[in-house]
Short mmCIF file of C-alpha atoms in Angstrom, two decimals:
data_model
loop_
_atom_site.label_atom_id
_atom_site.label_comp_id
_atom_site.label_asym_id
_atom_site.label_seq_id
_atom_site.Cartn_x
_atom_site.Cartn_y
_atom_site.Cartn_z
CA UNK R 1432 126.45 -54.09 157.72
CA UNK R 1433 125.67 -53.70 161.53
CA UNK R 1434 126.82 -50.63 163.18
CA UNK R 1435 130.19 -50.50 165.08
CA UNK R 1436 131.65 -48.79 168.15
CA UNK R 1437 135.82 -47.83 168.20
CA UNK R 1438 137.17 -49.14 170.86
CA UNK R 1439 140.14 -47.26 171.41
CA UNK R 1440 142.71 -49.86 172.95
CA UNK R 1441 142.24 -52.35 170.59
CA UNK R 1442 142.10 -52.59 167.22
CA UNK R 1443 138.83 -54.32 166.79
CA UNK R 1444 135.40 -52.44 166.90
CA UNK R 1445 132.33 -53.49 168.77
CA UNK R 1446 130.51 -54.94 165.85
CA UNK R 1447 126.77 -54.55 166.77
CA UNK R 1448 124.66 -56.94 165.14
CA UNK R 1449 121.53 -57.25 167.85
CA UNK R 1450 119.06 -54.44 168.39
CA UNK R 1451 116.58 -54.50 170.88
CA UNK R 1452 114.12 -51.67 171.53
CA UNK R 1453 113.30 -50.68 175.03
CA UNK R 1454 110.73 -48.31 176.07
CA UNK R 1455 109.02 -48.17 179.39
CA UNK R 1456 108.34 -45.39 182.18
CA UNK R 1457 112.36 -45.59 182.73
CA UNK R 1458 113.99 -46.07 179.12
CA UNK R 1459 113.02 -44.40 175.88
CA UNK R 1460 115.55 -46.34 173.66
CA UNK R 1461 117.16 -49.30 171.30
CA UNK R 1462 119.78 -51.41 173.23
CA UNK R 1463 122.34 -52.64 170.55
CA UNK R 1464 125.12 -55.06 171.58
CA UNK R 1465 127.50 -57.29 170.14
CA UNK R 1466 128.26 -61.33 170.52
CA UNK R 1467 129.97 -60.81 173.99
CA UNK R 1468 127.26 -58.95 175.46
CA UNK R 1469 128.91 -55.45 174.93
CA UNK R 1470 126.00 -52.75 174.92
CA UNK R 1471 125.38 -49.59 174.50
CA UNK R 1472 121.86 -47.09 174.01
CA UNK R 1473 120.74 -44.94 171.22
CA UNK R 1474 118.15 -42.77 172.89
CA UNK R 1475 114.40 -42.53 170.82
CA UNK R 1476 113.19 -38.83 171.65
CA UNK R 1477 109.75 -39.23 169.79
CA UNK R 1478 106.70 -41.02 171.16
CA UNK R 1479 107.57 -44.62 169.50
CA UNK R 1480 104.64 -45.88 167.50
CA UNK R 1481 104.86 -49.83 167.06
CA UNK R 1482 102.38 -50.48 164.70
CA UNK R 1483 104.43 -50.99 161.59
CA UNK R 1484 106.78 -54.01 160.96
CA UNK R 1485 109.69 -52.23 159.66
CA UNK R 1486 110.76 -55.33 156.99
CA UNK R 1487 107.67 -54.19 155.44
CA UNK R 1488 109.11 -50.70 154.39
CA UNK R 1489 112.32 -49.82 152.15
CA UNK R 1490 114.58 -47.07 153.24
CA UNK R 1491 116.97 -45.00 151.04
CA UNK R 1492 119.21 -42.12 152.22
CA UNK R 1493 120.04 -38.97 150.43
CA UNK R 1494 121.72 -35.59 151.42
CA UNK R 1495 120.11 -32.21 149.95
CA UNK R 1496 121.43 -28.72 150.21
CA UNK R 1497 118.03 -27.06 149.57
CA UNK R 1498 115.40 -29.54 151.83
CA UNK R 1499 117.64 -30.20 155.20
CA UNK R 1500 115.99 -28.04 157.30
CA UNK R 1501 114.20 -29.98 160.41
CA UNK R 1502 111.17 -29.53 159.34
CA UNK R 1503 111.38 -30.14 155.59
CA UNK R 1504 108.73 -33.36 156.23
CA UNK R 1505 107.24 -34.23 153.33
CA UNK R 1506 104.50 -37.32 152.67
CA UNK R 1507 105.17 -39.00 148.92
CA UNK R 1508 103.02 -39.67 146.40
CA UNK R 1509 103.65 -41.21 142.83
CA UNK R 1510 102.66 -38.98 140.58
CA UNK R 1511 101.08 -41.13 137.63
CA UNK R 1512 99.39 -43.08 140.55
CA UNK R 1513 98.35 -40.43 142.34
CA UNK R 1514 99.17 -42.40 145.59
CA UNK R 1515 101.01 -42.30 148.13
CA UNK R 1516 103.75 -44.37 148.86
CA UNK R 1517 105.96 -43.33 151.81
CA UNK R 1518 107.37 -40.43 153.83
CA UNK R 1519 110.88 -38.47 153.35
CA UNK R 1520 112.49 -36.27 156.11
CA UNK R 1521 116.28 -35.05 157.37
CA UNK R 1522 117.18 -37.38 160.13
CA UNK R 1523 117.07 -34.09 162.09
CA UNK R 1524 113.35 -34.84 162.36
CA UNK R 1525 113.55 -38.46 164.47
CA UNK R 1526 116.36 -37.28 166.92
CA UNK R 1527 114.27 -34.08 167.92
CA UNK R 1528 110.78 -33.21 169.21
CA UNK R 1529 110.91 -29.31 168.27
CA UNK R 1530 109.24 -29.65 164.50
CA UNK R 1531 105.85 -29.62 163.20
CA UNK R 1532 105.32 -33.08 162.94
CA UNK R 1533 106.43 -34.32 166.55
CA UNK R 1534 102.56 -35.16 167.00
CA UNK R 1535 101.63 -36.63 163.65
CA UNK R 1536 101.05 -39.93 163.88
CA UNK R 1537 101.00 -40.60 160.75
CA UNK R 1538 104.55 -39.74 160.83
CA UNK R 1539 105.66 -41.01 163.94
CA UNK R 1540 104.96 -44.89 162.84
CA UNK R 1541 107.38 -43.63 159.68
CA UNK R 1542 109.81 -42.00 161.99
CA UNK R 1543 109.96 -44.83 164.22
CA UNK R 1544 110.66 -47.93 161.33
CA UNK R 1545 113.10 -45.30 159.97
CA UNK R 1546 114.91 -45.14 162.92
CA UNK R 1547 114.99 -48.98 163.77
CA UNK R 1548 116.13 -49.80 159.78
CA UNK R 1549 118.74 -47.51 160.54
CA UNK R 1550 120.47 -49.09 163.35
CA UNK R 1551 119.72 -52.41 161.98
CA UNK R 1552 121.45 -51.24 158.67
CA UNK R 1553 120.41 -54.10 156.21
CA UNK R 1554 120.64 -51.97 153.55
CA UNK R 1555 124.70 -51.71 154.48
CA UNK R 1556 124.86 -48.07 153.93
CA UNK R 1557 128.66 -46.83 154.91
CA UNK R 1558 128.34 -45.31 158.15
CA UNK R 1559 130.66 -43.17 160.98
CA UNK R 1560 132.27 -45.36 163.87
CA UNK R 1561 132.27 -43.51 167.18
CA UNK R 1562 134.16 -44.12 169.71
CA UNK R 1563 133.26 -45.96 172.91
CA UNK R 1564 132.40 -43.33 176.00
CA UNK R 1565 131.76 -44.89 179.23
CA UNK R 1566 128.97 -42.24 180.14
CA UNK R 1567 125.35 -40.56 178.28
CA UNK R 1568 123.64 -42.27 175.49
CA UNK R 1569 124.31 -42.09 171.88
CA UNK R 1570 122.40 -40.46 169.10
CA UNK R 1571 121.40 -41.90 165.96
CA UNK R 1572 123.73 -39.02 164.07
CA UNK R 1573 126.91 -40.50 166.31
CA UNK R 1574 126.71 -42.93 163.25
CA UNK R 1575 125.07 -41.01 160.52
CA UNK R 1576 126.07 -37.42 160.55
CA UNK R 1577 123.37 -34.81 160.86
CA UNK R 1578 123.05 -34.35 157.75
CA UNK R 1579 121.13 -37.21 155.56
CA UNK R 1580 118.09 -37.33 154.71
CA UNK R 1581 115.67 -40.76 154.72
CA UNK R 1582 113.30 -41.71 151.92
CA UNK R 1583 111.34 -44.58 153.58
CA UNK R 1584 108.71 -46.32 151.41
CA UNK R 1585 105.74 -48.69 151.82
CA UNK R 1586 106.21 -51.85 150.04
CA UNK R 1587 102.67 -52.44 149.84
CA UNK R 1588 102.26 -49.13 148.14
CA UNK R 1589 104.99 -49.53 145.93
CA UNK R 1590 103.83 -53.04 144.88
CA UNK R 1591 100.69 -51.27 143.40
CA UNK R 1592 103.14 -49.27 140.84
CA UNK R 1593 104.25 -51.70 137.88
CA UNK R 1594 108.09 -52.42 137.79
CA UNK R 1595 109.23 -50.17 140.45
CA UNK R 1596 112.47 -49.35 140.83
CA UNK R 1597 113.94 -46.38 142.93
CA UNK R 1598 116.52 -45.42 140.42
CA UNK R 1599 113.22 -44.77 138.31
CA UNK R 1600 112.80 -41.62 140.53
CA UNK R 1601 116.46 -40.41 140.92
CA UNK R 1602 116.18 -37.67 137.98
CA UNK R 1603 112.64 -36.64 139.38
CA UNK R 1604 113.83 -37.06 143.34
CA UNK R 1605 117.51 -34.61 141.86
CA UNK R 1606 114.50 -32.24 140.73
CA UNK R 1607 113.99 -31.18 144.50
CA UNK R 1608 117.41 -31.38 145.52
CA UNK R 1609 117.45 -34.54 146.50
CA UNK R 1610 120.73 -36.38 146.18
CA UNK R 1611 121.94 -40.12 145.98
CA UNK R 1612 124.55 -40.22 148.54
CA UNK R 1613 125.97 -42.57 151.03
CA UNK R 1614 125.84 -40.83 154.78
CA UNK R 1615 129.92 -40.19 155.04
CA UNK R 1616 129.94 -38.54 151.70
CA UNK R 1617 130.83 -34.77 151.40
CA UNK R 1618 128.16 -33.10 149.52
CA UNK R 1619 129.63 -30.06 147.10
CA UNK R 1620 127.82 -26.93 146.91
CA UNK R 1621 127.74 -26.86 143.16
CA UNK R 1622 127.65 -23.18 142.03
CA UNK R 1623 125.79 -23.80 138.30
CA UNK R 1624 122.98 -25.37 140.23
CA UNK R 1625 119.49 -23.80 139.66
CA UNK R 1626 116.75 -24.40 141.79
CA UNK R 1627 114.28 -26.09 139.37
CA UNK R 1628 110.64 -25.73 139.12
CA UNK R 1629 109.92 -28.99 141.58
CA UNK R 1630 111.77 -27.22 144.20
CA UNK R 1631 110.52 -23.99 143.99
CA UNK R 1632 106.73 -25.60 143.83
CA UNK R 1633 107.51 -27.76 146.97
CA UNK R 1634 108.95 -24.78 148.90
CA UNK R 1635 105.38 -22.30 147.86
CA UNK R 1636 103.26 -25.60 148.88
CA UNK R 1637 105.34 -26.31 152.13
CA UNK R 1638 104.90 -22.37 152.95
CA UNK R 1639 100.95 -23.09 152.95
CA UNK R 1640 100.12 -25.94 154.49
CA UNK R 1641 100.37 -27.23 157.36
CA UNK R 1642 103.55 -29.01 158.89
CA UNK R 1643 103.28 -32.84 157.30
CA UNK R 1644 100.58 -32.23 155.02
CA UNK R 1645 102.73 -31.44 152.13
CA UNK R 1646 103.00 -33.89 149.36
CA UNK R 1647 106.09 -34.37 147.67
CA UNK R 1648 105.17 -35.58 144.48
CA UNK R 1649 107.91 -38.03 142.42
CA UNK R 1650 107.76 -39.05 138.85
CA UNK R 1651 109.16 -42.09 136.87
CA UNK R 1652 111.42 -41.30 133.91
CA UNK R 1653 109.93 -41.68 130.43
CA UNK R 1654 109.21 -45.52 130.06
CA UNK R 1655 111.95 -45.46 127.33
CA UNK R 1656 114.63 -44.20 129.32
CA UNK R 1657 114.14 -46.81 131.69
CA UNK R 1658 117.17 -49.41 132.64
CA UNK R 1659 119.45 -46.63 130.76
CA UNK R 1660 122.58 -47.09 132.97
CA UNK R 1661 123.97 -43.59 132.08
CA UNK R 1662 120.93 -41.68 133.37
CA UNK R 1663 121.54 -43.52 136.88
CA UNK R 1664 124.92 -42.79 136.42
CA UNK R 1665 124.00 -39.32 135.72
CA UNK R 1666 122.04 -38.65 139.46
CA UNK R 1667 124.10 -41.17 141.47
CA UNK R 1668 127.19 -39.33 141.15
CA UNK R 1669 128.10 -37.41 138.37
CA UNK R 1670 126.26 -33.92 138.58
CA UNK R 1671 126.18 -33.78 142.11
CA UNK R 1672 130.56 -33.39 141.91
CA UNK R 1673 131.17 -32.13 138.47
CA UNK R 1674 132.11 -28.35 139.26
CA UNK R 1675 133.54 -27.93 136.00
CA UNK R 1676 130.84 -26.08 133.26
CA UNK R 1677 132.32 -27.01 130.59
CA UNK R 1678 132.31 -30.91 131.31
CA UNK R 1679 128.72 -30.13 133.21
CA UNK R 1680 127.69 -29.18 129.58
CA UNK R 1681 129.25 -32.18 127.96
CA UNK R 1682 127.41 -34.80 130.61
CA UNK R 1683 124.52 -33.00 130.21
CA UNK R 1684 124.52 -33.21 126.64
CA UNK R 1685 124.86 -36.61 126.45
CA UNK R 1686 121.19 -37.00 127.51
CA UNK R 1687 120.34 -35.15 124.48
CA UNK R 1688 122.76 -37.49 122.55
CA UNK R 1689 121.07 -40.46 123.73
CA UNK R 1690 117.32 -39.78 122.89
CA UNK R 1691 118.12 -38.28 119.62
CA UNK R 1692 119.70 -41.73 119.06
CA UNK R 1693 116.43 -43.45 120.21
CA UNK R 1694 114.54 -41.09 118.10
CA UNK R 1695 117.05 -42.33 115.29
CA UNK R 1696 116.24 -45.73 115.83
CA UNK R 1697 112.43 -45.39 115.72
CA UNK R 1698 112.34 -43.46 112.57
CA UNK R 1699 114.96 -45.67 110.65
CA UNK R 1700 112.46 -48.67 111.66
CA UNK R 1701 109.62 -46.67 110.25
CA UNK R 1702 110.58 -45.83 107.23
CA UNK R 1703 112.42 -49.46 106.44
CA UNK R 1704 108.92 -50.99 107.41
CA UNK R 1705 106.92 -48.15 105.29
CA UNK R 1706 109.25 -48.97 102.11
CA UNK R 1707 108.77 -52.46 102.90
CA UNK R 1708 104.65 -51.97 102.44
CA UNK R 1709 104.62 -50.08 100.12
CA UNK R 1710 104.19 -51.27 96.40
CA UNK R 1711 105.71 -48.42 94.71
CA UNK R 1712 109.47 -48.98 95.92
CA UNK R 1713 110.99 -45.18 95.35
CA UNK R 1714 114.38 -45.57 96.03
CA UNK R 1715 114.98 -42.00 95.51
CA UNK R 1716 112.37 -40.90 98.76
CA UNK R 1717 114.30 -44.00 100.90
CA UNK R 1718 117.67 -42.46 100.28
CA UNK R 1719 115.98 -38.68 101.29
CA UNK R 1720 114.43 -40.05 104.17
CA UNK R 1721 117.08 -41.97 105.85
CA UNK R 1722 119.08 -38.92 105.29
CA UNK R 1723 116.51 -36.23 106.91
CA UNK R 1724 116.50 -38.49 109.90
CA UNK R 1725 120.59 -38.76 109.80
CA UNK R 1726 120.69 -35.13 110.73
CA UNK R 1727 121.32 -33.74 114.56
CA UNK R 1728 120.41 -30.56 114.21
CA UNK R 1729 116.53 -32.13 113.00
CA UNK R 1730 116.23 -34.70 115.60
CA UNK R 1731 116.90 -32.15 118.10
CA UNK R 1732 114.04 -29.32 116.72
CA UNK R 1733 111.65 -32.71 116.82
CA UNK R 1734 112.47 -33.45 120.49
CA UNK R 1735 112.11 -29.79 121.61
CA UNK R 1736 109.04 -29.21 119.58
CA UNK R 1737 107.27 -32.40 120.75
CA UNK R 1738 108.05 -31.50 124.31
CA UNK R 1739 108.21 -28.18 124.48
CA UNK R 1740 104.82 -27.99 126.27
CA UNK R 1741 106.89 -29.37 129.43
CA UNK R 1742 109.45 -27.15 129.41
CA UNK R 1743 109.58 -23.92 132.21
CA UNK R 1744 108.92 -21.22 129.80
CA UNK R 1745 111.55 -19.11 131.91
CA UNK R 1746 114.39 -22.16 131.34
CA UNK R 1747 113.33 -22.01 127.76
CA UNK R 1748 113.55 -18.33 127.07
CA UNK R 1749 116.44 -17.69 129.49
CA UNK R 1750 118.10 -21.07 127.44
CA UNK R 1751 118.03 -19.90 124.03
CA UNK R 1752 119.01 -16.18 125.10
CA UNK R 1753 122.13 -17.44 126.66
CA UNK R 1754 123.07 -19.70 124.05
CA UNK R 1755 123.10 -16.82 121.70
CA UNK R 1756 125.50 -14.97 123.98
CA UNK R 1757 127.51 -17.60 124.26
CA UNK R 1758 127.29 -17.51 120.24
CA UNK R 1759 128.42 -14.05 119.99
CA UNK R 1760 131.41 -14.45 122.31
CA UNK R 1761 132.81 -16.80 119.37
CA UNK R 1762 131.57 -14.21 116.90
CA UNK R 1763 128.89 -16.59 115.51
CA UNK R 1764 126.00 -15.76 114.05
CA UNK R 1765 122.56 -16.24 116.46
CA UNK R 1766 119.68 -18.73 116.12
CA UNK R 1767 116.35 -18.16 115.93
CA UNK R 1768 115.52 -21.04 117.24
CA UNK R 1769 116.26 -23.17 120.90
CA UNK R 1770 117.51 -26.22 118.95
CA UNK R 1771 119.60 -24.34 116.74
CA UNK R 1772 121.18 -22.47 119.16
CA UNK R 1773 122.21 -25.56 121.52
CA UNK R 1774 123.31 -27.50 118.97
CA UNK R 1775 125.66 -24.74 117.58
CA UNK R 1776 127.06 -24.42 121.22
CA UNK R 1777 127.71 -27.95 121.22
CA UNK R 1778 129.58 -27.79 118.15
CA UNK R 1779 131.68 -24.81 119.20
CA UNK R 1780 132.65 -26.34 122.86
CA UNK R 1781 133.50 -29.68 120.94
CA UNK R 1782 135.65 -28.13 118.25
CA UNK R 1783 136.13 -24.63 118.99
CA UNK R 1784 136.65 -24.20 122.78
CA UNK R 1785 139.89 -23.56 123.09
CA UNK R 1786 138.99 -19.98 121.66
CA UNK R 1787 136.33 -19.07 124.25
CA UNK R 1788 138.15 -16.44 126.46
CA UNK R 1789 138.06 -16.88 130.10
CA UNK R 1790 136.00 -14.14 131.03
CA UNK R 1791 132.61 -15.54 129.17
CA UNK R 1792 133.07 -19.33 130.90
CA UNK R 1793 130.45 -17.88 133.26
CA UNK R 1794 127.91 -17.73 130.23
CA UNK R 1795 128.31 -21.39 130.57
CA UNK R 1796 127.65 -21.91 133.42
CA UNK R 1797 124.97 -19.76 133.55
CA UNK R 1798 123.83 -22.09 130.44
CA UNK R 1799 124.31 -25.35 132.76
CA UNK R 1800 121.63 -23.83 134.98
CA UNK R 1801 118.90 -23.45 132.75
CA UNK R 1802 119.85 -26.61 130.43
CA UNK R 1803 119.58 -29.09 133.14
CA UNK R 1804 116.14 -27.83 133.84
CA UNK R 1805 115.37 -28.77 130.55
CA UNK R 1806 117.42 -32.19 130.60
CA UNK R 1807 115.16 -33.28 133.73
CA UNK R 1808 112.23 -32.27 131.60
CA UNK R 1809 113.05 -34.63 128.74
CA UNK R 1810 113.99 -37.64 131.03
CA UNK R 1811 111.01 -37.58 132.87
CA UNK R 1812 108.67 -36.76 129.79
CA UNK R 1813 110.03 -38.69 126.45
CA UNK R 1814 107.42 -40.28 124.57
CA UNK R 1815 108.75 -42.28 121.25
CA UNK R 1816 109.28 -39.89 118.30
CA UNK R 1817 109.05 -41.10 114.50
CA UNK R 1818 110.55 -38.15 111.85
CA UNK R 1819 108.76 -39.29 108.82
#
């Protein structure tokens, strides 16, 4: 999708589909024109660094509210491959010269591939259509807003990293604010957002080091969540403009739905295969164990316990004391235990929430923020779990 100018008396843009870069002791810029030799310039403030091809790197765009700042530069690394595969900055960081990393050369051969992918557009990301102006330059934001932020990525890096796929990353990218989004997209300020333990880690590292040395370190969901269409759903676009808390909970909750249902799965197969083997056939201990597996409220307590040693220990407390409060606004009697307690908030918002009054709906929310700490946790740290 090549970039396009308005031209005002007629109804049919420029449609720019040739990019040309020119830089000399004159011109510091990429010359884009269409198929009747209309031009225009998009001025390159940063020393241009030709090195890379740019159809050897992939570029994604995001938007965060946290990381926009102009010099939120971070360098990439894959976390279970302890490598690094790429670069990701606010576009505020190629159309200026003021940041940290203006003399980085590292990241100028980044910035500059970013910038060219961009006006080339190959990866037809929606963009803004200015309008023509017979005098000064344009700027890479006149079609991109100042706002997005670019993920761009080595493909000889990644092709060291087994299957990759970037919606692999999205729940651990969401982790540090970073959202899917398409450059003209709005992005809410959701209030039951809480800066999770990624972000607050990045932001302490970022405080230390130098400009550019900070690696921003992504992880793959759990190899059994993978090619699970709602979790893509999920960081694409459903928490980042569901303002309600009490369907926040519900889509949430539906993560914990679906690996207690893989966890279901697994242990069914187990114990089918274990009768199966086993000479003494006890029909009685079949029957018991299918239904021990058959309950929610155990598959849950297995999850938490068996990941538990992932979880914030903050999010966890703070999780289970809200849950109770939440309890007691319903005059229900508290848990004792994490699983317990979000499983019995579940079953009141499912059955009972029409009695909730309105003045404890911020509990909820306040729930939202520590639960979808916890929700990350699980995505990116499943392993297969067998209730015997």
């Amino acid at each position: 999708m090549p970039l396009k100018i308005k031209n005002e008396l007629a109804s049919i843009p420029y449609t720019l589909t040739e990019v040309i870069p020119k830089f000399n002791d004159s011109q510091s810029c990429f010359e884009l024109s269409d198929s009747n030799d209309f031009k225009i310039d998009v001025d390159y403030i940063l020393t241009p660094y030709l090195d890379y091809v740019p159809e050897d790197y992939s570029l994604f765009v995001m938007k965060s509210l946290e990381l926009n700042r102009e010099n939120d530069i971070f360098q990439v690394y894959d976390k279970d491959a302890n490598l690094r595969i790429g670069w990701v900055f606010p576009i505020q960081a190629i159309v200026s010269n003021k940041h940290g990393c203006a003399n980085n050369k590292h990241f100028l051969k980044y910035a500059y591939v970013a910038f060219y992918k961009l006006l080339i557009n190959k990866e037809e990301y929606d963009h803004f259509i200015p309008s023509f102006q017979n005098a000064d330059n344009y700027m890479l934001t006149d079609f991109y807003g100042d706002d997005i932020i670019i993920l761009i990525l080595s493909n000889s890096q990644i092709q060291n990293i087994d299957n990759f796929h970037i919606d692999n990353y999205l729940t651990s990218l969401y982790s540090y604010s970073y959202y899917y989004c398409q450059p003209t997209e709005n992005l809410k300020q959701i209030n039951n957002c809480q800066p999770t333990e990624d972000l607050k880690e990045i932001r302490n590292r970022a405080n230390l080091q130098s400009f550019g040395n900070t690696r921003l370190i992504i992880q793959r969901k759990s190899q059994y969540l993978q090619g699970e269409a709602y979790l893509d759903r999920l960081f694409k676009s459903l928490l980042k403009t569901e303002e309600n808390p009490l369907v926040r909970f519900y889509l949430l909750y539906q993560v914990i739905e679906l690996v207690i249902e893989i966890i279901f799965e697994k242990s069914f197969s187990d114990i089918i295969n274990n009768f199966q083997n086993n000479a003494d056939k006890n029909i009685y201990e079949l029957k018991e164990s299918i239904t021990n597996i058959s309950s929610e409220k155990e598959r849950i307590s297995k999850l938490i316990a068996a990941l538990e040693k992932k979880f914030d220990a903050v999010s966890k407390t703070n999780l289970h004391l809200l849950c109770n409060q939440l309890l007691t606004a319903f005059n229900s009697d508290n848990k004792n235990s994490l699983p317990l307690a979000l499983y019995s908030v579940r079953s009141l918002i499912v059955h009972k929430f029409r009695n909730l009054p309105e003045k404890d709906l911020p509990k909820l929310e306040q729930i939202n923020r520590e639960f979808e700490n916890i929700v990350i946790k699980i995505i990116l740290n499943f392993e297969e779990i067998s209730i015997k």
